[in-house]
Tab-separated table of C-alpha atoms in Angstrom:
chain	number	residue	atom	x	y	z
A	1	MET	CA	24.688	-8.327	-24.749
A	2	SER	CA	26.879	-8.979	-21.545
A	3	THR	CA	25.423	-10.668	-18.306
A	4	ARG	CA	28.919	-8.866	-16.122
A	5	GLU	CA	27.794	-5.637	-14.564
A	6	GLN	CA	28.554	-1.710	-16.803
A	7	ILE	CA	30.745	0.819	-15.607
A	8	LEU	CA	30.628	4.005	-18.039
A	9	ILE	CA	33.398	7.165	-16.961
A	10	VAL	CA	32.104	9.625	-17.935
A	11	ASP	CA	35.663	12.097	-18.024
A	12	ASP	CA	36.314	15.690	-21.285
A	13	GLN	CA	40.671	13.853	-20.832
A	14	GLU	CA	41.197	10.529	-22.278
A	15	ASN	CA	43.938	10.443	-19.720
A	16	ASN	CA	42.108	10.279	-16.657
A	17	ARG	CA	39.458	7.573	-18.308
A	18	LEU	CA	42.173	4.943	-19.046
A	19	VAL	CA	43.193	5.658	-15.817
A	20	VAL	CA	40.364	4.687	-13.631
A	21	GLU	CA	39.934	2.310	-15.831
A	22	ASP	CA	43.196	0.374	-15.489
A	23	HIS	CA	41.725	0.725	-11.344
A	24	LEU	CA	38.553	-0.577	-12.165
A	25	ARG	CA	39.787	-3.882	-14.135
A	26	LYS	CA	40.442	-6.022	-10.803
A	27	LEU	CA	36.339	-5.513	-10.547
A	28	ARG	CA	36.001	-8.324	-13.681
A	29	CYS	CA	33.179	-5.257	-15.180
A	30	ASP	CA	32.495	-4.245	-18.661
A	31	ILE	CA	33.622	-0.561	-18.796
A	32	HIS	CA	32.427	2.516	-20.784
A	33	GLY	CA	33.886	5.662	-21.832
A	34	ALA	CA	32.991	8.636	-23.029
A	35	SER	CA	34.192	11.935	-23.191
A	36	SER	CA	31.105	14.017	-21.885
A	37	GLY	CA	27.906	15.266	-20.447
A	38	GLU	CA	25.761	14.496	-24.153
A	39	GLU	CA	27.654	10.883	-25.196
A	40	ALA	CA	26.575	9.980	-22.090
A	41	LEU	CA	23.678	10.715	-21.580
A	42	GLU	CA	23.070	8.515	-25.636
A	43	MET	CA	25.264	6.018	-23.620
A	44	LEU	CA	22.470	5.335	-21.344
A	45	SER	CA	20.358	3.255	-23.212
A	46	ALA	CA	23.103	1.151	-25.060
A	47	ILE	CA	25.165	0.016	-22.112
A	48	LYS	CA	22.165	1.024	-18.760
A	49	PRO	CA	25.340	1.466	-16.725
A	50	ASP	CA	25.468	-0.083	-12.601
A	51	CYS	CA	27.814	3.420	-11.945
A	52	ILE	CA	28.626	5.968	-13.413
A	53	LEU	CA	32.508	7.274	-12.535
A	54	MET	CA	31.077	11.475	-13.410
A	55	ASP	CA	33.958	14.419	-13.797
A	56	ILE	CA	32.179	17.385	-12.364
A	57	MET	CA	34.286	20.085	-14.686
A	58	MET	CA	33.416	18.748	-18.389
A	59	PRO	CA	32.729	21.414	-21.710
A	60	GLY	CA	29.035	22.073	-22.382
A	61	MET	CA	26.967	20.075	-20.108
A	62	ASP	CA	29.646	19.753	-16.976
A	63	GLY	CA	29.158	16.626	-14.153
A	64	VAL	CA	26.342	18.360	-12.058
A	65	GLU	CA	24.013	19.033	-14.740
A	66	THR	CA	24.371	15.578	-16.128
A	67	THR	CA	23.410	14.182	-12.760
A	68	ARG	CA	20.800	15.656	-12.537
A	69	ARG	CA	18.583	14.831	-15.963
A	70	ILE	CA	20.144	11.419	-15.966
A	71	LYS	CA	17.983	11.194	-12.260
A	72	SER	CA	15.284	12.929	-13.912
A	73	LEU	CA	15.150	9.861	-16.011
A	74	LYS	CA	12.898	7.190	-14.204
A	75	ALA	CA	14.503	4.242	-15.873
A	76	PHE	CA	18.479	5.600	-14.929
A	77	GLU	CA	17.002	7.298	-11.603
A	78	GLU	CA	18.721	4.447	-9.224
A	79	ILE	CA	22.224	3.895	-10.357
A	80	PRO	CA	24.669	5.421	-8.405
A	81	VAL	CA	26.654	8.214	-9.461
A	82	LEU	CA	30.117	8.989	-7.660
A	83	MET	CA	31.895	11.931	-8.891
A	84	ILE	CA	35.717	12.607	-9.727
A	85	THR	CA	36.828	16.320	-8.932
A	86	ALA	CA	39.701	17.660	-8.528
A	87	ARG	CA	40.636	19.241	-5.154
A	88	ASP	CA	40.265	23.143	-6.889
A	89	GLU	CA	36.822	21.858	-7.492
A	90	VAL	CA	35.683	20.732	-4.113
A	91	SER	CA	33.044	23.472	-3.442
A	92	GLY	CA	31.199	22.004	-6.548
A	93	ILE	CA	30.751	19.441	-5.029
A	94	GLN	CA	27.828	19.870	-2.675
A	95	ASP	CA	24.895	20.772	-5.689
A	96	ALA	CA	26.463	16.833	-7.084
A	97	LEU	CA	24.978	15.262	-4.275
A	98	ASP	CA	22.137	17.595	-4.515
A	99	ALA	CA	21.752	16.354	-7.978
A	100	GLY	CA	21.385	12.848	-7.074
A	101	ALA	CA	25.494	11.861	-6.604
A	102	VAL	CA	25.821	8.872	-4.169
A	103	ASP	CA	29.734	9.783	-2.987
A	104	TYR	CA	32.498	11.536	-4.054
A	105	LEU	CA	36.103	11.435	-5.021
A	106	VAL	CA	39.654	13.715	-5.676
A	107	LYS	CA	42.211	13.866	-8.047
A	108	PRO	CA	44.277	12.316	-7.860
A	109	VAL	CA	42.598	9.664	-7.574
A	110	GLU	CA	43.439	6.724	-5.314
A	111	PRO	CA	43.382	3.227	-6.188
A	112	THR	CA	42.219	1.291	-2.366
A	113	ALA	CA	39.842	4.381	-2.772
A	114	LEU	CA	38.689	3.744	-5.810
A	115	LEU	CA	37.723	0.392	-5.852
A	116	ALA	CA	35.824	0.371	-2.370
A	117	ARG	CA	33.773	3.316	-3.046
A	118	VAL	CA	33.124	1.135	-6.677
A	119	ARG	CA	32.282	-1.897	-4.688
A	120	SER	CA	29.730	-0.105	-2.912
A	121	ALA	CA	28.167	2.290	-5.193
A	122	LEU	CA	27.316	-1.960	-7.515
A	123	ARG	CA	26.468	-4.001	-4.351
A	124	THR	CA	23.403	-0.978	-2.984
A	125	ARG	CA	23.000	-1.880	-7.283
A	126	HIS	CA	21.865	-4.939	-6.677
A	127	ALA	CA	20.052	-4.364	-3.515
A	128	PHE	CA	18.318	-1.964	-4.641
A	129	GLN	CA	17.247	-4.170	-8.218
A	130	GLN	CA	16.409	-6.695	-5.376
A	131	VAL	CA	13.887	-5.073	-3.492
A	132	ARG	CA	12.389	-3.559	-6.650
A	133	ASP	CA	11.701	-7.668	-8.574
A	134	LEU	CA	10.106	-8.146	-4.279
A	135	ASN	CA	7.900	-5.332	-4.879
A	136	GLN	CA	6.885	-5.676	-8.345
A	137	ASP	CA	6.365	-10.193	-6.811
A	138	LEU	CA	4.291	-8.738	-4.342
A	139	LEU	CA	2.306	-5.944	-6.663
A	140	ALA	CA	1.498	-9.390	-8.958
A	141	GLN	CA	0.807	-11.498	-6.060
A	142	LYS	CA	-1.661	-8.976	-4.747
A	143	LYS	CA	-3.566	-8.227	-7.737
A	144	GLU	CA	-3.100	-11.851	-9.151
A	145	LEU	CA	-5.499	-12.317	-5.439
A	146	SER	CA	-7.780	-10.129	-5.783
A	147	ASN	CA	-8.728	-11.174	-9.093
A	148	PHE	CA	-8.967	-14.507	-7.713
A	149	THR	CA	-11.710	-13.732	-4.991
A	150	HIS	CA	-13.192	-10.640	-7.122
A	151	MET	CA	-13.642	-14.139	-9.656
A	152	VAL	CA	-14.759	-16.906	-7.046
A	153	SER	CA	-16.719	-14.742	-5.274
A	154	HIS	CA	-18.899	-13.477	-8.173
A	155	ASP	CA	-19.168	-17.010	-9.906
A	156	LEU	CA	-20.630	-18.426	-6.293
A	157	LYS	CA	-23.092	-16.279	-6.348
A	158	SER	CA	-24.947	-17.197	-9.559
A	159	PRO	CA	-24.975	-21.035	-8.049
A	160	VAL	CA	-25.668	-20.284	-4.610
A	161	VAL	CA	-28.403	-17.869	-5.319
A	162	GLY	CA	-30.510	-20.830	-7.881
A	163	ALA	CA	-29.759	-23.444	-5.760
A	164	ALA	CA	-31.627	-21.209	-2.169
A	165	SER	CA	-34.757	-20.784	-4.662
A	166	LEU	CA	-35.053	-24.322	-5.136
A	167	PHE	CA	-34.933	-25.154	-2.119
A	168	ASN	CA	-36.847	-22.402	-1.567
A	169	PHE	CA	-39.894	-24.159	-3.992
A	170	PHE	CA	-39.585	-27.214	-2.757
A	171	LEU	CA	-40.551	-26.114	1.184
A	172	TYR	CA	-43.291	-24.449	-0.872
A	173	ARG	CA	-44.016	-27.875	-2.414
A	174	LEU	CA	-43.176	-30.318	0.967
A	175	ARG	CA	-45.065	-27.867	2.858
A	176	ASP	CA	-48.299	-27.974	0.058
A	177	ASP	CA	-47.891	-32.321	-1.060
A	178	TYR	CA	-46.383	-33.468	3.873
A	179	PRO	CA	-47.512	-31.637	5.593
A	180	GLU	CA	-46.920	-35.137	7.785
A	181	ILE	CA	-42.704	-34.024	7.095
A	182	LEU	CA	-43.369	-30.759	8.855
A	183	GLU	CA	-45.574	-31.977	11.988
A	184	ASP	CA	-41.920	-33.267	13.101
A	185	ASP	CA	-40.120	-30.216	15.113
A	186	GLY	CA	-37.041	-31.632	14.535
A	187	MET	CA	-36.799	-31.472	11.020
A	188	ASN	CA	-39.190	-28.211	10.947
A	189	GLU	CA	-35.995	-26.797	13.160
A	190	MET	CA	-33.544	-28.626	10.550
A	191	LEU	CA	-35.703	-27.064	8.413
A	192	GLN	CA	-35.827	-23.525	8.980
A	193	ARG	CA	-32.106	-23.194	9.430
A	194	ILE	CA	-31.750	-24.401	6.104
A	195	PRO	CA	-31.996	-20.357	4.463
A	196	ASP	CA	-31.138	-18.702	6.875
A	197	THR	CA	-27.515	-20.843	6.274
A	198	PHE	CA	-28.535	-19.700	2.444
A	199	THR	CA	-28.439	-16.177	3.879
A	200	LYS	CA	-24.514	-15.942	5.496
A	201	LEU	CA	-23.624	-17.476	2.790
A	202	LEU	CA	-24.498	-15.180	0.363
A	203	SER	CA	-23.747	-12.754	2.823
A	204	PHE	CA	-19.815	-13.753	3.190
A	205	ILE	CA	-19.882	-13.463	-0.524
A	206	ASN	CA	-21.300	-10.271	-0.916
A	207	THR	CA	-18.883	-8.756	1.914
A	208	MET	CA	-15.973	-10.609	-0.176
A	209	LEU	CA	-17.312	-9.297	-3.619
A	210	ASP	CA	-17.218	-5.590	-1.945
A	211	TYR	CA	-13.232	-5.777	-0.874
A	212	ALA	CA	-12.673	-7.220	-3.463
A	213	GLU	CA	-13.992	-4.705	-6.225
A	214	ALA	CA	-13.474	-1.922	-3.349
A	215	GLY	CA	-9.887	-0.524	-4.203
A	216	ARG	CA	-10.976	-1.573	-7.969
A	217	VAL	CA	-13.586	0.014	-8.630
A	218	ILE	CA	-14.859	3.484	-7.105
A	219	GLY	CA	-17.641	5.198	-8.778
A	220	LYS	CA	-17.572	9.126	-9.725
A	221	GLN	CA	-16.715	11.255	-7.233
A	222	GLU	CA	-18.893	14.455	-6.419
A	223	MET	CA	-18.744	17.300	-3.472
A	224	VAL	CA	-20.687	14.753	-1.371
A	225	SER	CA	-22.517	16.773	2.042
A	226	MET	CA	-21.338	13.843	4.421
A	227	ASP	CA	-24.790	14.785	6.823
A	228	LYS	CA	-27.462	13.557	4.316
A	229	VAL	CA	-24.859	10.744	3.617
A	230	LEU	CA	-23.952	10.035	7.025
A	231	SER	CA	-27.860	10.209	7.596
A	232	ALA	CA	-28.877	7.645	5.522
A	233	VAL	CA	-26.063	5.823	6.770
A	234	VAL	CA	-27.818	5.773	10.343
A	235	GLN	CA	-31.337	5.077	9.399
A	236	ASN	CA	-30.032	1.889	8.471
A	237	PHE	CA	-29.356	0.646	11.987
A	238	GLU	CA	-33.165	1.974	12.893
A	239	TYR	CA	-33.380	-1.596	13.276
A	240	ALA	CA	-30.200	-2.201	16.495
A	241	VAL	CA	-32.024	1.311	17.302
A	242	ASN	CA	-35.433	0.261	18.530
A	243	GLU	CA	-33.812	-3.102	19.835
A	244	GLY	CA	-31.733	-1.333	22.531
A	245	MET	CA	-27.946	-2.062	20.847
A	246	VAL	CA	-27.040	1.048	19.910
A	247	HIS	CA	-26.825	4.698	20.431
A	248	PHE	CA	-26.270	6.839	18.281
A	249	GLU	CA	-24.715	10.819	19.416
A	250	LYS	CA	-23.349	13.826	17.155
A	251	GLU	CA	-19.849	16.106	17.167
A	252	GLY	CA	-18.563	18.763	15.104
A	253	SER	CA	-19.635	19.532	11.647
A	254	PHE	CA	-20.172	17.542	8.764
A	255	PRO	CA	-19.198	19.391	5.849
A	256	GLU	CA	-19.530	18.435	1.757
A	257	VAL	CA	-16.506	16.003	0.543
A	258	TRP	CA	-15.347	15.389	-2.581
A	259	CYS	CA	-16.299	11.736	-2.968
A	260	ASP	CA	-18.283	8.805	-4.393
A	261	PRO	CA	-21.383	8.975	-1.738
A	262	VAL	CA	-22.033	4.804	-2.639
A	263	ARG	CA	-18.360	3.891	-1.259
A	264	MET	CA	-18.370	6.239	1.419
A	265	VAL	CA	-21.248	5.125	2.914
A	266	GLN	CA	-20.594	1.311	2.506
A	267	VAL	CA	-17.273	3.073	5.241
A	268	TRP	CA	-19.614	4.724	7.877
A	269	GLN	CA	-21.554	1.213	7.729
A	270	ASN	CA	-18.914	-1.169	8.267
A	271	LEU	CA	-17.618	0.899	11.571
A	272	ILE	CA	-20.408	1.537	12.802
A	273	ALA	CA	-21.171	-2.121	12.269
A	274	ASN	CA	-18.528	-3.302	13.914
A	275	ALA	CA	-19.266	-1.102	17.222
A	276	ILE	CA	-22.556	-2.562	17.727
A	277	LYS	CA	-20.575	-6.135	16.445
A	278	TYR	CA	-18.022	-5.989	18.997
A	279	ARG	CA	-20.475	-4.151	22.273
A	280	GLY	CA	-20.053	-6.516	24.687
A	281	GLU	CA	-21.032	-6.766	27.383
A	282	LYS	CA	-22.711	-2.635	26.161
A	283	ASN	CA	-26.753	-2.504	25.258
A	284	PRO	CA	-27.126	-0.295	24.861
A	285	VAL	CA	-23.330	1.157	23.163
A	286	ARG	CA	-22.983	4.512	22.573
A	287	VAL	CA	-21.549	5.244	19.525
A	288	SER	CA	-20.787	9.088	18.600
A	289	LEU	CA	-20.328	9.739	14.649
A	290	GLY	CA	-18.364	13.093	14.246
A	291	GLY	CA	-16.244	14.926	12.047
A	292	GLY	CA	-14.931	17.910	10.578
A	293	LEU	CA	-12.590	20.589	8.845
A	294	LEU	CA	-8.213	19.622	8.578
A	295	GLN	CA	-6.736	21.947	6.567
A	296	ASN	CA	-5.990	20.065	3.895
A	297	GLY	CA	-8.860	18.231	3.856
A	298	TRP	CA	-11.829	16.533	6.422
A	299	LYS	CA	-11.636	14.472	9.417
A	300	PHE	CA	-14.158	11.729	10.779
A	301	TRP	CA	-14.263	8.738	13.525
A	302	VAL	CA	-16.176	6.777	14.882
A	303	ASP	CA	-15.789	6.780	18.549
A	304	ASP	CA	-16.773	3.621	20.899
A	305	ASN	CA	-18.048	3.089	24.467
A	306	GLY	CA	-17.644	-0.426	24.399
A	307	PRO	CA	-14.453	-3.458	25.297
A	308	GLY	CA	-12.245	-1.684	23.234
A	309	ILE	CA	-9.168	-2.727	20.730
A	310	PRO	CA	-6.267	-4.413	22.648
A	311	ASP	CA	-3.345	-2.016	21.865
A	312	HIS	CA	-0.913	-5.176	19.719
A	313	GLU	CA	-3.900	-6.064	17.166
A	314	PHE	CA	-4.468	-2.387	16.020
A	315	GLU	CA	-1.709	-2.681	13.341
A	316	ASN	CA	-3.654	-5.957	11.569
A	317	ILE	CA	-6.592	-4.247	12.158
A	318	PHE	CA	-6.910	-3.607	8.807
A	319	GLN	CA	-5.779	-6.452	7.579
A	320	PRO	CA	-8.213	-8.453	5.833
A	321	PHE	CA	-10.171	-12.280	7.791
A	322	VAL	CA	-8.361	-10.675	11.200
A	323	ARG	CA	-10.878	-9.935	14.260
A	324	ALA	CA	-10.131	-8.804	17.363
A	325	ASP	CA	-12.532	-10.901	19.011
A	326	HIS	CA	-12.401	-13.939	17.827
A	327	GLU	CA	-15.461	-15.387	19.403
A	328	THR	CA	-17.561	-12.848	17.474
A	329	GLU	CA	-18.848	-14.280	13.962
A	330	GLY	CA	-18.018	-11.961	11.354
A	331	SER	CA	-15.765	-12.301	8.353
A	332	GLY	CA	-13.198	-10.564	9.712
A	333	ILE	CA	-13.773	-8.347	6.064
A	334	GLY	CA	-15.878	-5.080	6.903
A	335	LEU	CA	-12.070	-2.670	8.441
A	336	ALA	CA	-10.468	-4.133	5.649
A	337	THR	CA	-12.395	-2.911	2.177
A	338	SER	CA	-13.172	0.372	4.204
A	339	ASP	CA	-9.391	0.305	4.228
A	340	ARG	CA	-8.932	-0.236	0.526
A	341	ILE	CA	-12.210	2.490	-0.061
A	342	LEU	CA	-10.288	5.335	1.075
A	343	LYS	CA	-6.527	4.847	0.079
A	344	ALA	CA	-8.886	4.257	-3.341
A	345	HIS	CA	-10.093	7.820	-2.870
A	346	GLY	CA	-5.852	8.761	-1.018
A	347	GLY	CA	-7.700	9.093	2.385
A	348	ILE	CA	-6.441	7.547	4.946
A	349	ILE	CA	-7.817	5.532	7.982
A	350	ARG	CA	-6.560	4.118	11.785
A	351	VAL	CA	-7.591	2.994	15.254
A	352	GLU	CA	-6.038	5.262	18.124
A	353	PRO	CA	-5.629	5.052	21.444
A	354	LYS	CA	-8.712	6.096	24.039
A	355	PRO	CA	-7.536	6.267	27.954
A	356	SER	CA	-11.127	5.489	28.405
A	357	GLU	CA	-12.773	1.785	27.201
A	358	GLY	CA	-14.245	2.315	23.770
A	359	ALA	CA	-12.876	1.966	20.040
A	360	ARG	CA	-11.564	5.463	18.000
A	361	PHE	CA	-12.020	4.526	14.290
A	362	VAL	CA	-10.583	8.032	13.231
A	363	PHE	CA	-10.740	8.247	8.708
A	364	GLU	CA	-9.280	11.317	6.945
A	365	LEU	CA	-9.818	12.187	2.925
A	366	PRO	CA	-7.919	15.298	0.961
A	367	ASN	CA	-9.044	18.173	-0.694
A	368	PRO	CA	-8.907	17.816	-4.285
A	369	ILE	CA	-9.428	21.457	-5.000
């Protein structure tokens, strides 16, 4: 098959097709002709045109309907269509543009204008193909990275769990057989740090697995009481309440929503944990949990009175491994995981500016009914 660009001329008058073809020879493209809309549709798959020149008035299927049908086909919807019309047919141009045509020419076609319009259409087609190919490459790389992250995290988990178990057994035997070693304060302190390191490593691996699975593993969705979900989540932070780290408040309403309840627990936990982790000098930090109805779904928010987030961080805050405060420990994956979970539900999440101190995270879920 020729590697040159393909142009299709659709006109029921052979003389008109030959005139246009003669003008276009300077472009060094492969030029094809069709005498009707029906014939043009049959030729599409065989020649895969890069540009179509379409007469409006033709017997049978006219140019407007032919254009509409071409644009309805996924494989050909991006092909630029230029309409060619007689001066007394200009009233039909709006219909042609509405059908998907990108431009038009009036008969008798002026060669310079014809060449300029076709060159412009071919450049547009080429640019569209480049963007489409780039998007496909990015999607493929994103999928590959997600698969790699999942594989590495999953494969790391078993040996880390095994190593932690072996160390606990070693420590147990050490206490029984060589208690004098543990009498050395420095040695004892060092040995006690190792289980904490294993715990942090496992926590990071689990966080990575959550992120890798968040956008692709959504469980059974059902109508769930968000009030019950939130009560369970708040209970998980009872330790933080007892230690004076956080004070919870609720506002608005928490109706039943359509979601995967397990994943929705993750979203709330990530947002609340984020508020507690970055509370700064606030002890306790006030965390307000709110919710309510939208016209086509539900809206919820987590509002705190901590140090807040700089405006320039808003755009990147939901990217993986991004942290607003680099001095605070953390993987920087929690908000990115919440973002992926909500997108998998057809929802959105955003951070909103606050006139006073603190941060406000808002997420929305659609009503599928």
